[in-house]
mmCIF file of C-alpha atoms in Angstrom:
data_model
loop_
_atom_site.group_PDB
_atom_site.id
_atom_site.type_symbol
_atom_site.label_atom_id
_atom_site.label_comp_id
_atom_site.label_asym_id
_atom_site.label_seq_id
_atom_site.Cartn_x
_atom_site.Cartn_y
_atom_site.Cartn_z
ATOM 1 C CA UNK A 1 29.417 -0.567 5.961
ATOM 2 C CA UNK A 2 26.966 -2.905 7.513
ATOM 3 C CA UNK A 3 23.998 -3.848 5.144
ATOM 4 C CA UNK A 4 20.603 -3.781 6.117
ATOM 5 C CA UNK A 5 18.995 -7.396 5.237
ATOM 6 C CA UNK A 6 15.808 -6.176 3.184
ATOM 7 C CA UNK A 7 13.944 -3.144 1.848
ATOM 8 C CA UNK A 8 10.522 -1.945 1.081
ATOM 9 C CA UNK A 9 10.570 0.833 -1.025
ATOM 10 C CA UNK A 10 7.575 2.828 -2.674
ATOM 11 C CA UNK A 11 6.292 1.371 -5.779
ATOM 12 C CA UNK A 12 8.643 3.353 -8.935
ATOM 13 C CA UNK A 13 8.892 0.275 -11.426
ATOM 14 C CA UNK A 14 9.572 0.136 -14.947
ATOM 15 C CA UNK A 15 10.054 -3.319 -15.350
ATOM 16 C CA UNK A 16 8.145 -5.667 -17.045
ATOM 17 C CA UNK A 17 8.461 -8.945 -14.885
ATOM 18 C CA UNK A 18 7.971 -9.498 -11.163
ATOM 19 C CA UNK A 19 10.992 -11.340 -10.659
ATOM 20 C CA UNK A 20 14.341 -12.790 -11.771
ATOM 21 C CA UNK A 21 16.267 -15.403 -9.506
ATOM 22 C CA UNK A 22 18.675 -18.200 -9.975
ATOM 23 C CA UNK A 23 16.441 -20.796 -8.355
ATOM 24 C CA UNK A 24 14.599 -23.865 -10.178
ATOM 25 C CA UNK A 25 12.847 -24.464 -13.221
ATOM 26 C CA UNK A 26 8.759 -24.221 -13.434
ATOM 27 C CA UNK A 27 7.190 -27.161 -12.642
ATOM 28 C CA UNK A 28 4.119 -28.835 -14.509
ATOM 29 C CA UNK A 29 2.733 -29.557 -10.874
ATOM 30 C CA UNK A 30 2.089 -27.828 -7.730
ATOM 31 C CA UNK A 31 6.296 -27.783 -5.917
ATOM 32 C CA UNK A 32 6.342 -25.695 -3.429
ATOM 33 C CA UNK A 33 10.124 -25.460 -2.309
ATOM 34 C CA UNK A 34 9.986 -24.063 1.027
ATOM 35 C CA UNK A 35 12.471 -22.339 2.719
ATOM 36 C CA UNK A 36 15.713 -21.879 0.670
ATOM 37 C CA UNK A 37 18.028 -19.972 3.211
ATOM 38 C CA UNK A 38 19.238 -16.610 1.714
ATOM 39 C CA UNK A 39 20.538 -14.488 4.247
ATOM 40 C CA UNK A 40 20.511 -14.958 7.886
ATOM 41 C CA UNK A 41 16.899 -14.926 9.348
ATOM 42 C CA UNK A 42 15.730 -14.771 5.283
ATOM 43 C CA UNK A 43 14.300 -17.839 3.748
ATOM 44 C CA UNK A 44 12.861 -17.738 -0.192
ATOM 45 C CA UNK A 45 10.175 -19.723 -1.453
ATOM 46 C CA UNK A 46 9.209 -20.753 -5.150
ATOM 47 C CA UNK A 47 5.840 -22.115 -5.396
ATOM 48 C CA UNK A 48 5.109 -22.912 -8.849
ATOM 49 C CA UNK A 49 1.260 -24.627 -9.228
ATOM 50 C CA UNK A 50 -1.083 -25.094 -12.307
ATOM 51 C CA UNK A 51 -4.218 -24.594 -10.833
ATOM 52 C CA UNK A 52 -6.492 -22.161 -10.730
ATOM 53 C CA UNK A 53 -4.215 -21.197 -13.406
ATOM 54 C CA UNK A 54 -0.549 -21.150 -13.984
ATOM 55 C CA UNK A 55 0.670 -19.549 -11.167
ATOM 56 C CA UNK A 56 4.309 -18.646 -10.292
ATOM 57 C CA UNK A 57 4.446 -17.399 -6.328
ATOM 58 C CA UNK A 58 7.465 -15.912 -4.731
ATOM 59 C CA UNK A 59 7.525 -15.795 -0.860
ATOM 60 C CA UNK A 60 10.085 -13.929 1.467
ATOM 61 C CA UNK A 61 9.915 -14.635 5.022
ATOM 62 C CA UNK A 62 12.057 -12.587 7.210
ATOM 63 C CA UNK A 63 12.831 -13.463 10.833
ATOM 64 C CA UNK A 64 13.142 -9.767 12.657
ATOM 65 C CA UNK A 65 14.447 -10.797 15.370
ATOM 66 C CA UNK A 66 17.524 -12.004 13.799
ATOM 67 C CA UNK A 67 20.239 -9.619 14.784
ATOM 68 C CA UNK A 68 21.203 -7.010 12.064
ATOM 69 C CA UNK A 69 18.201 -7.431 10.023
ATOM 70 C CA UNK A 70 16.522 -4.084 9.505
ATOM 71 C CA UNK A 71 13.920 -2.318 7.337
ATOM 72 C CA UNK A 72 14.593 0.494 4.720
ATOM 73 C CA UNK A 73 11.620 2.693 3.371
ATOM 74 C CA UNK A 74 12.679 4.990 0.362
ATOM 75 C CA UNK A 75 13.535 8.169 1.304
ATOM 76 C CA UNK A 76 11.863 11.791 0.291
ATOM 77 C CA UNK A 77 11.610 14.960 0.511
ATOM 78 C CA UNK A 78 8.716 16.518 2.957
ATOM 79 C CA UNK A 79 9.186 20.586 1.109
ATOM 80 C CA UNK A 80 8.689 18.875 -2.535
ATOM 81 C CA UNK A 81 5.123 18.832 -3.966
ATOM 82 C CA UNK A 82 6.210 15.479 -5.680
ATOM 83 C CA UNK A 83 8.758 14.382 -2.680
ATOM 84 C CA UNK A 84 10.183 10.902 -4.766
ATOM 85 C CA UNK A 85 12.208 10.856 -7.623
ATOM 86 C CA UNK A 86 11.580 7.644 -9.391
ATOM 87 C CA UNK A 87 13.781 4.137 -9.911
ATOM 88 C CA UNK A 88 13.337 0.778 -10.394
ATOM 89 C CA UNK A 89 13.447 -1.129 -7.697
ATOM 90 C CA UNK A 90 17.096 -2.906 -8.685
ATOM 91 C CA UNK A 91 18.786 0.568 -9.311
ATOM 92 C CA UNK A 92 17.517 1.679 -5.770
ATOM 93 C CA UNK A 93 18.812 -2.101 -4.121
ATOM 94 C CA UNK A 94 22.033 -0.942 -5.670
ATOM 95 C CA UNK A 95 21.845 2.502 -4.714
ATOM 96 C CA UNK A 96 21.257 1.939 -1.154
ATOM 97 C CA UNK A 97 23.423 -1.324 -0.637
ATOM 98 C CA UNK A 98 20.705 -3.499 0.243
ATOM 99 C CA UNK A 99 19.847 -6.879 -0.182
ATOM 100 C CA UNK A 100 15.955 -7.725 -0.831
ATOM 101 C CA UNK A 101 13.680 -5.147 -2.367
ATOM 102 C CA UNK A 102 10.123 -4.952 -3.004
ATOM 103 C CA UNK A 103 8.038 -2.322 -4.392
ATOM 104 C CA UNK A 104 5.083 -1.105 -2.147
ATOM 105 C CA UNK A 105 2.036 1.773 -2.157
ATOM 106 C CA UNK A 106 0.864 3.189 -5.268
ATOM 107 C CA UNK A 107 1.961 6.775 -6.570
ATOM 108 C CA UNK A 108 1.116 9.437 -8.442
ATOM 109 C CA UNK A 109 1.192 10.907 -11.328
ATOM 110 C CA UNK A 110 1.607 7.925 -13.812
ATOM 111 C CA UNK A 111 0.549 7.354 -17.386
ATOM 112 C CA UNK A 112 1.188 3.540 -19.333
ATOM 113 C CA UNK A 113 0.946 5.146 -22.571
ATOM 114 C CA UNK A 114 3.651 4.289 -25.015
ATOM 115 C CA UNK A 115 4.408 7.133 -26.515
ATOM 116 C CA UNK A 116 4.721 9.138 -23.189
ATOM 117 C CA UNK A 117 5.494 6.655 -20.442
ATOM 118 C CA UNK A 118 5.781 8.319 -17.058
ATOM 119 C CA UNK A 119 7.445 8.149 -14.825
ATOM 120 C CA UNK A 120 11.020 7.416 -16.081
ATOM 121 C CA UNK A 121 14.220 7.461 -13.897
ATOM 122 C CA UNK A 122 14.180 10.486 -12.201
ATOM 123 C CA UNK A 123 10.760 11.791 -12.556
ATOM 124 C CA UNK A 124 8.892 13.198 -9.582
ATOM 125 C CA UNK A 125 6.418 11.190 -7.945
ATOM 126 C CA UNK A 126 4.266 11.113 -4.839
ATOM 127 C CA UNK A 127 2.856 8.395 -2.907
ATOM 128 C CA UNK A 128 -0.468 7.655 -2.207
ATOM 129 C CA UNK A 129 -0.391 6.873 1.358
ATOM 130 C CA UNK A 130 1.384 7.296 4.541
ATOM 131 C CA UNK A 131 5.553 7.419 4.183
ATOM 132 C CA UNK A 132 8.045 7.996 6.322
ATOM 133 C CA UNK A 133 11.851 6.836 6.096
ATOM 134 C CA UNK A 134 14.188 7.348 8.743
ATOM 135 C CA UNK A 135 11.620 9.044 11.017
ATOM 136 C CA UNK A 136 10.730 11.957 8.784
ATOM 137 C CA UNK A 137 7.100 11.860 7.370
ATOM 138 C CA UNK A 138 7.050 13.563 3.976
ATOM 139 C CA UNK A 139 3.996 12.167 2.478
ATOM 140 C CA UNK A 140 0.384 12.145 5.266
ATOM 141 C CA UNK A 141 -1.901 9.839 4.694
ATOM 142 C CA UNK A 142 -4.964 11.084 3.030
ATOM 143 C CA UNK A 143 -7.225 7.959 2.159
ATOM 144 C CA UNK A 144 -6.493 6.030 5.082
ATOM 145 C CA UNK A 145 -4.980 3.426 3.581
ATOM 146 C CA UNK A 146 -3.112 0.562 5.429
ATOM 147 C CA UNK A 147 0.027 1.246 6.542
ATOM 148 C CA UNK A 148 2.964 -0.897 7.780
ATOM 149 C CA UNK A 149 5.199 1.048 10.466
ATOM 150 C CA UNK A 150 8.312 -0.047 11.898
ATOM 151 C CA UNK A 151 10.270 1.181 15.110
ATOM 152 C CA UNK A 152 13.474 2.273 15.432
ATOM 153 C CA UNK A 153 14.095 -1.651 17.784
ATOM 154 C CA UNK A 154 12.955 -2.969 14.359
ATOM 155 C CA UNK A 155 8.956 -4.104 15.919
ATOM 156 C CA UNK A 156 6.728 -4.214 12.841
ATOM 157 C CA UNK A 157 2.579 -3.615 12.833
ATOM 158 C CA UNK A 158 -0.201 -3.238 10.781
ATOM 159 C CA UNK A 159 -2.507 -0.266 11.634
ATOM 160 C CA UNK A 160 -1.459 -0.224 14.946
ATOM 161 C CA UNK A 161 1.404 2.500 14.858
ATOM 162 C CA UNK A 162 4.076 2.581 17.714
ATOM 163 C CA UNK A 163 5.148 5.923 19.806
ATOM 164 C CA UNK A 164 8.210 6.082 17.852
ATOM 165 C CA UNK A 165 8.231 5.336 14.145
ATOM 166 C CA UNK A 166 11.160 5.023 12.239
ATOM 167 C CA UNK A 167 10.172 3.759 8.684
ATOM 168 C CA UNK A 168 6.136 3.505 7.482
ATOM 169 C CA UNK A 169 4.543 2.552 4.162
ATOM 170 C CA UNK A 170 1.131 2.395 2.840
ATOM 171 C CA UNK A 171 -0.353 -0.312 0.782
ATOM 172 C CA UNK A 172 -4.037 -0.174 -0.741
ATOM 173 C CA UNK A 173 -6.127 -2.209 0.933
ATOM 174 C CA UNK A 174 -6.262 -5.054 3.625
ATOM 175 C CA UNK A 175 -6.391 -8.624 2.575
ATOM 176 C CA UNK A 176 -6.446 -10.106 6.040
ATOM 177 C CA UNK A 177 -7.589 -9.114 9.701
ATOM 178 C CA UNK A 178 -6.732 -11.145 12.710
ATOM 179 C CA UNK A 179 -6.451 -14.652 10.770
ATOM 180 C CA UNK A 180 -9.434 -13.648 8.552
ATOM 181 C CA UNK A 181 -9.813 -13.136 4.587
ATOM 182 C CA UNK A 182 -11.715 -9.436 4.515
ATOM 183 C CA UNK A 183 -15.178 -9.585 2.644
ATOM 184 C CA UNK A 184 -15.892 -7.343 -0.785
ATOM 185 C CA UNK A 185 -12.412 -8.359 -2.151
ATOM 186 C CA UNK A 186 -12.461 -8.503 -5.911
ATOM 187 C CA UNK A 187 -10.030 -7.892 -9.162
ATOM 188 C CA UNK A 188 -9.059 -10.189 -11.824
ATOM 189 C CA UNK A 189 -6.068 -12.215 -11.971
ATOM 190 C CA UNK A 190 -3.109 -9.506 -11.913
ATOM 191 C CA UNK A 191 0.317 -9.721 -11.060
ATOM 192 C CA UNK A 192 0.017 -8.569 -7.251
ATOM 193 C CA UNK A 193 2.649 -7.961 -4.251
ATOM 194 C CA UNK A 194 1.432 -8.502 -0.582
ATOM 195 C CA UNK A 195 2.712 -7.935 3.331
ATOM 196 C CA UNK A 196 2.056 -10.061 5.799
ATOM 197 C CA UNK A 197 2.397 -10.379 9.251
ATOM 198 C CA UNK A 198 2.260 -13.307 11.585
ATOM 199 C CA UNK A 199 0.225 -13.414 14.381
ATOM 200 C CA UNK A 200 3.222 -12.863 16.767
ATOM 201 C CA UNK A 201 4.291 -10.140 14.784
ATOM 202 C CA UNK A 202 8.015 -11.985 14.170
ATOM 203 C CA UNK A 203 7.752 -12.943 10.933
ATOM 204 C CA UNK A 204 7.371 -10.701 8.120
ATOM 205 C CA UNK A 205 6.116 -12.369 4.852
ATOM 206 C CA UNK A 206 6.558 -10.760 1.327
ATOM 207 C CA UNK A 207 4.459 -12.587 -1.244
ATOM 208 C CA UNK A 208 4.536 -11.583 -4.984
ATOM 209 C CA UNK A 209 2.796 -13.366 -7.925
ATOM 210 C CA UNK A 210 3.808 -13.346 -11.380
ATOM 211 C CA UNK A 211 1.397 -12.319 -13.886
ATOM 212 C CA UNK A 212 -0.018 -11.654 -17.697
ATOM 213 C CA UNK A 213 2.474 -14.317 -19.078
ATOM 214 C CA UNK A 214 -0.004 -16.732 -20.635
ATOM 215 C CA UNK A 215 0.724 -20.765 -20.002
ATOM 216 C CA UNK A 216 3.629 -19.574 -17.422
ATOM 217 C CA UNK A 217 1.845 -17.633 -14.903
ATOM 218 C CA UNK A 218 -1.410 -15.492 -15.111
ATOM 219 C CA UNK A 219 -1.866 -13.477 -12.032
ATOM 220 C CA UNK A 220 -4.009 -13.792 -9.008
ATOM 221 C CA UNK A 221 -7.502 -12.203 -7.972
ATOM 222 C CA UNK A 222 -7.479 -10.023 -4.396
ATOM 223 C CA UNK A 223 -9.214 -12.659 -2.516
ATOM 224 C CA UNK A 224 -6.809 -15.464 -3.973
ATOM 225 C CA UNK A 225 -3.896 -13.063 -2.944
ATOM 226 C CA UNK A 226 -5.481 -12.970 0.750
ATOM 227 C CA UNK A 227 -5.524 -16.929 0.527
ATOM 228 C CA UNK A 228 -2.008 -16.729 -0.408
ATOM 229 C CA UNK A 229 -0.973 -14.802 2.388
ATOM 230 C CA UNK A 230 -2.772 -17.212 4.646
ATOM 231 C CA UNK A 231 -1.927 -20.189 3.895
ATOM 232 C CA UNK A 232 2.026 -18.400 4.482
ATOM 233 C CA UNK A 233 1.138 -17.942 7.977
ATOM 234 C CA UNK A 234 0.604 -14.783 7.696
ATOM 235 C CA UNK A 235 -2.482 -13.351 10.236
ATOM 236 C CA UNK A 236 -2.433 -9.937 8.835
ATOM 237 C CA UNK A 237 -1.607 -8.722 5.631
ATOM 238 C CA UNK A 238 -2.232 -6.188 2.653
ATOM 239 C CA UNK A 239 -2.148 -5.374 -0.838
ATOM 240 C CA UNK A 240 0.488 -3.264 -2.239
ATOM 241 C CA UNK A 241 1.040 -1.739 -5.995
ATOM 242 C CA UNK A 242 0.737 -4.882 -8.386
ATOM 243 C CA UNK A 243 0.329 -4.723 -12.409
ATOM 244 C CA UNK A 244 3.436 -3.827 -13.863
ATOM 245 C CA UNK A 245 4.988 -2.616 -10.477
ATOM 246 C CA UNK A 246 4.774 -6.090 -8.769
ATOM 247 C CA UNK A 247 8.606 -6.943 -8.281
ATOM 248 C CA UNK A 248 11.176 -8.513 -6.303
ATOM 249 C CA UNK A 249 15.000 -8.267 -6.109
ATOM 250 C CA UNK A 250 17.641 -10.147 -4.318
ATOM 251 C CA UNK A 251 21.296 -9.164 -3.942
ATOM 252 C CA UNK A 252 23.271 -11.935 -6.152
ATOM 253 C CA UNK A 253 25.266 -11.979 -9.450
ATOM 254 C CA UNK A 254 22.111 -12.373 -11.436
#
């Protein structure tokens, strides 16, 4: 069975780091190692700087026109009130026999206490936005949040949905608009996961930022996530789930 290349799925984490790879060790200094080929069309990135603060930055850009590369949104169930049942986003690379996945819009319900986490494996959840996997739309948007669609020939936009969509997901806000960094951005340094786009709508960028680990890496604020995404070539872009959700997995050993 042929796999699909990479995966965006809706965010179900319960994982406490953004990221585990076999790649190099952090850096003192600003080493940004560009373009590490992983899969055909799929390049990784590990930019590890010390200023504003210790940052650890993961970047994925994907070529889509490379032949077999496609896009997997996770899949629900339009008659359920709660239409996802939740994983982490390695069990559901696994599951689906993928080979990048990310997590992506927000959901709901969720609670961080301790002593009644939610969700776990297997609990019902609902996204916050826009979804649709496979062509089937089983959660509307009711915020209008931004929403990343793909089409069945693989074409990816931003707010701009085709005649035929085969996969959609929501993130929470925009970060950038037509090569510009959107005004009234705010947060504090978080652990954060973006989606870009560049201008020529080829290139699709997933950006993730490693956070609340003191002295390794702290987390970024919106408008330094926007930045981020910019200086990536990306000329659109948005914010997805971050905190705790905020994480990244590649098909290997580790």
């Amino acid at each position: 069975m042929q796999k699909s290349f990479f995966l965006i799925i809706l965010t179900l984490i319960l994982v406490p780091l953004a990221c585990q790879l076999p790649s190099t060790s952090p850096s003192p200094t600003a080493s940004p190692s560009k373009g590490a080929p992983l899969f055909p069309g799929v390049t990784y990135t590990r930019d590890v700087r010390t200023s504003p603060r210790p940052l650890v930055i993961h970047i994925v850009e994907i070529d889509l026109r490379t032949e077999g590369i496609s896009a997997f949104v996770t899949p629900g169930d339009p008659t359920r009130e709660l239409p996802l049942d939740a994983r982490t986003t390695s069990a559901f690379l696994e599951e689906f026999n993928l080979q990048i996945a990310i997590n992506g819009d927000g959901f709901t319900p969720w609670t961080s206490n301790p002593l009644a986490p939610y969700p776990k494996p297997n609990d019902p959840v609902a996204p916050l936005g826009l979804a649709i996997s496979n062509g089937i739309l089983y959660s509307p948007s009711f915020e209008n949040l931004p929403t990343l669609y793909f089409s069945p020939n693989g074409k990816a936009t931003i707010n701009d949905p085709p005649g035929n969509i085969a996969h959609a997901i929501s993130g929470l806000e925009m970060l950038l608009q037509s090569g510009k960094i959107l005004p009234g951005l705010d947060g504090d340094p978080e652990p954060r996961t973006a989606i870009g786009l560049n201008r020529a709508g080829k290139i699709l960028i997933l950006l993730l930022v490693d956070g609340r680990q003191p002295g390794y890496s702290e987390g970024v604020t919106l408008p330094e996530l926007a930045a981020l995404l910019l200086e990536y070539g990306a000329h659109d872009g948005m914010n997805m789930d971050g905190g705790g959700s905020s994480t990244l997995v590649i098909e290997g050993e580790n």
